[in-house]
XYZ file of C-alpha atoms in Angstrom:
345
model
C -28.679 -26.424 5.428
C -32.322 -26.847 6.015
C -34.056 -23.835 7.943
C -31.884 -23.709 11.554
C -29.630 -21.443 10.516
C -29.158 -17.789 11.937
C -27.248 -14.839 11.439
C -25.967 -12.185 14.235
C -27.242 -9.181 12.528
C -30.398 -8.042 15.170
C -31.066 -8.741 18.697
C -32.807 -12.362 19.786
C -35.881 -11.015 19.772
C -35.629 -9.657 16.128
C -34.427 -12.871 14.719
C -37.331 -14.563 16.960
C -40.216 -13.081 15.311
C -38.719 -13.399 11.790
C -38.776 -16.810 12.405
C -42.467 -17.221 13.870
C -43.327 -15.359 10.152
C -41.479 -17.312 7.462
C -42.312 -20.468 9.571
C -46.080 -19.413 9.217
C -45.759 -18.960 5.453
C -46.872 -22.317 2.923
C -44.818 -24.781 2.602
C -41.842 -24.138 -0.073
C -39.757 -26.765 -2.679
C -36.593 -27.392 -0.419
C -33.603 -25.193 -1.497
C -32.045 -26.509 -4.257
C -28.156 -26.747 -4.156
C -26.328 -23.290 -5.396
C -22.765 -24.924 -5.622
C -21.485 -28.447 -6.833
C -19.002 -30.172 -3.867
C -15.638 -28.209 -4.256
C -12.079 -29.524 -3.924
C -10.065 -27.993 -1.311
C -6.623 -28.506 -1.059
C -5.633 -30.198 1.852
C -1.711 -29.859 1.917
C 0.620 -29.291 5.212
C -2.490 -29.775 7.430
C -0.767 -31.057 10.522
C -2.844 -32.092 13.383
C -2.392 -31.132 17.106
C -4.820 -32.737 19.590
C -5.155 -30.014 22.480
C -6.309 -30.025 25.279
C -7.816 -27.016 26.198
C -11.190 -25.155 25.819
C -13.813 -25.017 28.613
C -16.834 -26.901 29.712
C -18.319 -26.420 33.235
C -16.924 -28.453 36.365
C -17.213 -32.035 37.114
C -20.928 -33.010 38.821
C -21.075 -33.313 42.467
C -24.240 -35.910 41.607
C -22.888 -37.990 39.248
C -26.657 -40.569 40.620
C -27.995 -37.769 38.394
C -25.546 -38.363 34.931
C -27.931 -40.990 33.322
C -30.873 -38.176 32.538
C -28.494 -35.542 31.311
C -29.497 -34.166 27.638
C -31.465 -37.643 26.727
C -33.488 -34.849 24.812
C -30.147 -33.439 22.808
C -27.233 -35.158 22.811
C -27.389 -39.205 21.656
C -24.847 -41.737 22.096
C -23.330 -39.471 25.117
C -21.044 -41.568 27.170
C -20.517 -41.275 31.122
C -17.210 -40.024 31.036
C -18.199 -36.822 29.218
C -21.355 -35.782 31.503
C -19.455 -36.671 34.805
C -16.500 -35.011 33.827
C -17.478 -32.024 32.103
C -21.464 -31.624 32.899
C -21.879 -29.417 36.371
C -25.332 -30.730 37.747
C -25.815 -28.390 40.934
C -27.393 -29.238 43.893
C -31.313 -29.051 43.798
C -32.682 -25.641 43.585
C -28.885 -24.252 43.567
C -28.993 -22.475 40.446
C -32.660 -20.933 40.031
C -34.918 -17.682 40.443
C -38.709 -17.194 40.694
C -41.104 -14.878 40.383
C -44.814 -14.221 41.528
C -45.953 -16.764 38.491
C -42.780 -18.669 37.425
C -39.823 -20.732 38.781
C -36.704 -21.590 36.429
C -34.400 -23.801 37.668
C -30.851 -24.732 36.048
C -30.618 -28.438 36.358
C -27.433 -28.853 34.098
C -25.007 -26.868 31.821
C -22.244 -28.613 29.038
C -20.373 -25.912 27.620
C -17.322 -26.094 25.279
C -15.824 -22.634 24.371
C -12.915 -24.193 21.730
C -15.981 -24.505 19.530
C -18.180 -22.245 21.018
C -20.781 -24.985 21.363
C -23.057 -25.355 24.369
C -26.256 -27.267 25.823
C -28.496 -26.447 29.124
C -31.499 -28.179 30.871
C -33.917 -26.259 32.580
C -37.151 -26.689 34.788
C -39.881 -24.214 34.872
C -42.466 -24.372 37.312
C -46.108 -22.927 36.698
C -46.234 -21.581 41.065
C -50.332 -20.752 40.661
C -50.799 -24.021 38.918
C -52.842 -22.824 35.981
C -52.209 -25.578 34.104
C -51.557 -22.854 30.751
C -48.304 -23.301 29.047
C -46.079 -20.494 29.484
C -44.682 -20.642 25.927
C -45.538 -21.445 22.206
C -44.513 -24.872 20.387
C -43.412 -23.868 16.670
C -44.368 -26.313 13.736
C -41.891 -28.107 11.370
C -42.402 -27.680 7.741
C -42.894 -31.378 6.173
C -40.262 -30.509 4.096
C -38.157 -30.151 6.318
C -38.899 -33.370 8.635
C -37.205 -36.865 8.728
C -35.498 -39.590 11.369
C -32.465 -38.375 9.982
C -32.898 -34.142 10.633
C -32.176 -33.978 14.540
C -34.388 -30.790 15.515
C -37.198 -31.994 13.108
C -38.312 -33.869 15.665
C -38.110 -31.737 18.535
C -40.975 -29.418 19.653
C -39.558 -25.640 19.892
C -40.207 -23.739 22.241
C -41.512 -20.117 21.183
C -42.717 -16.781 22.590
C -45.356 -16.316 19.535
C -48.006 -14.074 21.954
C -47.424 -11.555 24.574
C -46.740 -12.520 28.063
C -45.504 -15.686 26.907
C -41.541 -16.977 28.220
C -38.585 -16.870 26.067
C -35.234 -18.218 26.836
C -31.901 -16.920 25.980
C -28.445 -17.071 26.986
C -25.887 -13.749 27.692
C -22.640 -12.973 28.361
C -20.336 -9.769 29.181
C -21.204 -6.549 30.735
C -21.767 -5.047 26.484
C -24.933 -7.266 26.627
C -23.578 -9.472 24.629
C -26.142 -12.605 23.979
C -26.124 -16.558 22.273
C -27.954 -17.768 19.361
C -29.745 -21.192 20.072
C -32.843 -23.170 20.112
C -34.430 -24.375 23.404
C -36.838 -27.634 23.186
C -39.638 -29.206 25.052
C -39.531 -32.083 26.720
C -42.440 -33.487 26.028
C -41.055 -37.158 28.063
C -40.729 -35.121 31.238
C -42.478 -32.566 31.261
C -46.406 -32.670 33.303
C -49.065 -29.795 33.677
C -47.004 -27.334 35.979
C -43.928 -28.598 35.173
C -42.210 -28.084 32.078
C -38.393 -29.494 31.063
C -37.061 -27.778 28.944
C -33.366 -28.138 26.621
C -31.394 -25.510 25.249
C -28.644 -25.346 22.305
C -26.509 -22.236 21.860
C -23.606 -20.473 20.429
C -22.148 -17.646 21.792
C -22.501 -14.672 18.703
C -18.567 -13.340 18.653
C -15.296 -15.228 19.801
C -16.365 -15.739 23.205
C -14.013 -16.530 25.979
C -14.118 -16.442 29.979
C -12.506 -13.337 29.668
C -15.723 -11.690 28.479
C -17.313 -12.938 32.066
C -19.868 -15.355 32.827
C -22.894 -16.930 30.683
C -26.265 -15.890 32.149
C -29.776 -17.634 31.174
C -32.119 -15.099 31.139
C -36.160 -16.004 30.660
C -37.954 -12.644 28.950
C -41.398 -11.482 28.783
C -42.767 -11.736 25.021
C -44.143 -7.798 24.663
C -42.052 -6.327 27.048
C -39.317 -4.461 25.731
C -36.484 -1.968 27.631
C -33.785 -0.364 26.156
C -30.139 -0.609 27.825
C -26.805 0.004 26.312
C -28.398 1.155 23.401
C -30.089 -2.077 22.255
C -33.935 -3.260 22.508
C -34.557 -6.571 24.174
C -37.243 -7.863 25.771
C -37.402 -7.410 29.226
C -35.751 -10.371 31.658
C -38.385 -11.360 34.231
C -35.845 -14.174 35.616
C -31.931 -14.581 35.253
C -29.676 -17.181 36.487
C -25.807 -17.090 36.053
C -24.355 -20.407 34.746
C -21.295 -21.420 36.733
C -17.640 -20.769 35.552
C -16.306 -23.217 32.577
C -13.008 -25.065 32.899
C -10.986 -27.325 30.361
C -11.965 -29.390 27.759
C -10.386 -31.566 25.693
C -10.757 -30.883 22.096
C -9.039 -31.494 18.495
C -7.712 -28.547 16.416
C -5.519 -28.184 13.124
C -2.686 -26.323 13.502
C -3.585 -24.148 10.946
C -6.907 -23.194 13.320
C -9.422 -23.933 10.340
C -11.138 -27.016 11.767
C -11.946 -27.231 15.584
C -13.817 -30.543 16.909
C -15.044 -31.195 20.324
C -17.856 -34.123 21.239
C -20.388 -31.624 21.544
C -19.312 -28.754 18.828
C -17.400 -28.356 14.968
C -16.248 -24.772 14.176
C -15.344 -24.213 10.728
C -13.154 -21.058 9.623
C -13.513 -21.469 5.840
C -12.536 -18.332 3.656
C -12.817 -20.062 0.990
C -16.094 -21.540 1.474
C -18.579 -18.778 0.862
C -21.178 -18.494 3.312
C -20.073 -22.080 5.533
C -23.170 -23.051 7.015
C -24.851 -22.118 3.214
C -22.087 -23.828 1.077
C -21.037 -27.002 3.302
C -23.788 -29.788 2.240
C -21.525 -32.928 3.550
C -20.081 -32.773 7.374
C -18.418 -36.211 8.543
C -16.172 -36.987 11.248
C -14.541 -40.250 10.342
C -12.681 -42.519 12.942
C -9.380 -44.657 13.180
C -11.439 -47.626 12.080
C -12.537 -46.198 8.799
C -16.356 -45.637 10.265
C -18.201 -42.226 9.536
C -20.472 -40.570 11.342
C -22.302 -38.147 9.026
C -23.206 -34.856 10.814
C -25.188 -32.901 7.913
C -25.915 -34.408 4.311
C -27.983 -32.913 2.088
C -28.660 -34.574 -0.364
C -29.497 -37.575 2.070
C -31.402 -35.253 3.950
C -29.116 -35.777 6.922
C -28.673 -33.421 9.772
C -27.036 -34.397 13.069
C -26.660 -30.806 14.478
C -29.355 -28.984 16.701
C -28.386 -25.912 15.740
C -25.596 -24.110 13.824
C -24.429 -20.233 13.439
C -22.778 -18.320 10.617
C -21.063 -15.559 11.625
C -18.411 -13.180 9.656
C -14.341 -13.410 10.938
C -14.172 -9.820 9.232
C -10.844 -11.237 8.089
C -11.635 -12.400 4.266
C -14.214 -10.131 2.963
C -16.006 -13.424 2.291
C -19.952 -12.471 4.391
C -20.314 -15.628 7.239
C -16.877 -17.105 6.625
C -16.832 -19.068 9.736
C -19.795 -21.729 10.540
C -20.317 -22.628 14.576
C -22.279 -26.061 14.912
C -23.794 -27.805 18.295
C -23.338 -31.536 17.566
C -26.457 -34.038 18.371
C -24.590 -37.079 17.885
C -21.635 -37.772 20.157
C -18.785 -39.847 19.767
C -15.115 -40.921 21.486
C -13.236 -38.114 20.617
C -9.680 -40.030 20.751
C -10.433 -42.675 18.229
C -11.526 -39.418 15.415
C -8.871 -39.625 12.829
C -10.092 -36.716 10.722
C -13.254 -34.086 9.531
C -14.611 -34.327 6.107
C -16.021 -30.957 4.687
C -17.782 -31.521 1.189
C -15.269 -34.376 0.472
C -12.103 -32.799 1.323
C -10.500 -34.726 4.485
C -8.562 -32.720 7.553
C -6.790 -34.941 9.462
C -7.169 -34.450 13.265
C -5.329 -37.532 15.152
C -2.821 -38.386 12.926
């Protein structure tokens, strides 16, 4: 599924400068397909619409809803920024340095899915009009209206001293993979906007304590609990989740949200590897394609593979962060590589 994919085998900063390599390398012939689409049986899949999960609490300025995400999320609808979107008060959620100012301007997080988006602001405080970060470069193969991320500039620590953003959780230093993007709209010399996707790496839950954004140094490294990260310069704790409504199977295999799909698929290989066609379809027979490959379509800003250590199977579960929202009580059902799971009915 094109080249967003990660795996939570190193540390952020590991997987970070593997990436700044092979994206430096010539272009490539896109990946051809390893598997034809498989037949799964669908039988006894009974739906149950729950309500439950976690996103963060209601915004106390909803004047502020319309500018939520315009860089991430498309088709959002007020109901699921004012309701589940926290947009503290100016300044509320932020830390600075000598050089550097990062603000938290808003946070949607849904933990049924493990799915999750954040806005930030950075300010340059000497005004050197240098930007603190690296923008990566799309491969052309990999570029098209239709590929979400394609078209967003990444940001990247490629040289020392430059920022890199992250998200972690729990006391065990415990971290989320993700992308964060430029604004390039917003953003002015001195000012930078920035938007984040992310997936917690593990089955996360409140239990395991509060997200944190943390901004590191590129080049400067400490070791703590036994792992090497680069050094935080400036960390902000995101605020405390609470429920969100999302759809689940009652066999657990398929969980759908507006903002995140979470596959547990045994018997899918490697999930975000082996599923080429992700659809949600709704009561009126639409479908929203989320990732086709062979149409080069791919509504998802970033997705995770990570291993249930249940099947023996490698990354048997596949953790996506949806681009394209939608009304989540007129979905009928997901489609995974042509096999329908009903959701609403």
């Amino acid at each position: 599924m094109m080249n967003h994919k990660n795996f939570p085998e190193m540390p952020a900063s590991f997987d970070r400068r593997v990436r700044n390599t092979l994206e430096a390398l010539p272009d490539q012939p896109q990946r051809a397909r390893r598997f034809p689409f498989r037949r799964v049986a669908c039988i006894g899949l009974a739906a149950a619409l729950c309500v439950g999960g976690t996103a963060f609490a209601a915004s106390d300025l909803p004047q502020q809803i319309g500018r939520h995400f315009q860089l991430l999320l498309h088709g959002s609808d007020e109901a699921l920024l004012s309701d589940y979107t926290i947009t503290p008060a100016p300044g509320a959620l932020s830390d600075e340095n000598d050089d550097y100012r990062v603000t938290v301007e808003s946070v949607l997080f849904d933990e049924s899915a493990g799915a999750g988006v954040v806005s930030l602001h950075i300010e340059d405080k000497k005004k050197t009009g240098v930007r603190p970060f690296g923008i990566s470069e799309t491969l052309e193969q990999y570029k098209g209206d239709n590929i979400v991320w394609s078209n967003l500039a990444e940001c990247m620590g490629n040289e020392d001293g430059q920022l890199v953003f992250d998200i972690w959780y729990g006391d065990k230093l415990d971290w989320c993979a993700g992308r964060f993007y430029l604004d390039t709209a917003r953003s002015t010399e001195n000012d930078y906007y920035v938007e984040g996707a992310f997936i917690p790496v593990g089955d996360y839950t409140a239990a395991d304590g509060p997200l944190r954004l943390e901004v590191g140094e590129q080049g400067a490294y400490l070791e703590e609990g036994g792992l090497t990260r680069l050094k935080p310069v400036l960390s902000v704790p995101l605020p405390e989740p609470r429920q969100m409504p999302y759809y689940r199977t009652s066999d657990g295999r398929v969980t759908l949200s507006q903002i995140g799909l979470r596959v547990n698929g045994p018997d899918m290989g490697c999930v975000v590897d082996d599923l080429d066609y992700i659809a949600v379809k709704m009561k009126d027979g639409s479908v929203l394609e989320i990732v086709d490959e062979e149409n080069k379509i791919e509504r998802t800003l970033y997705a995770l593979g990570q291993e249930s250590g249940v099947s023996g199977e490698g990354y048997d579960v596949g953790t996506y962060v949806l681009a394209k929202t939608f009304d989540l009580q007129n979905v009928r059902s997901v489609i995974l590589n042509g096999d329908e799971y009903p959701l609403s009915e």
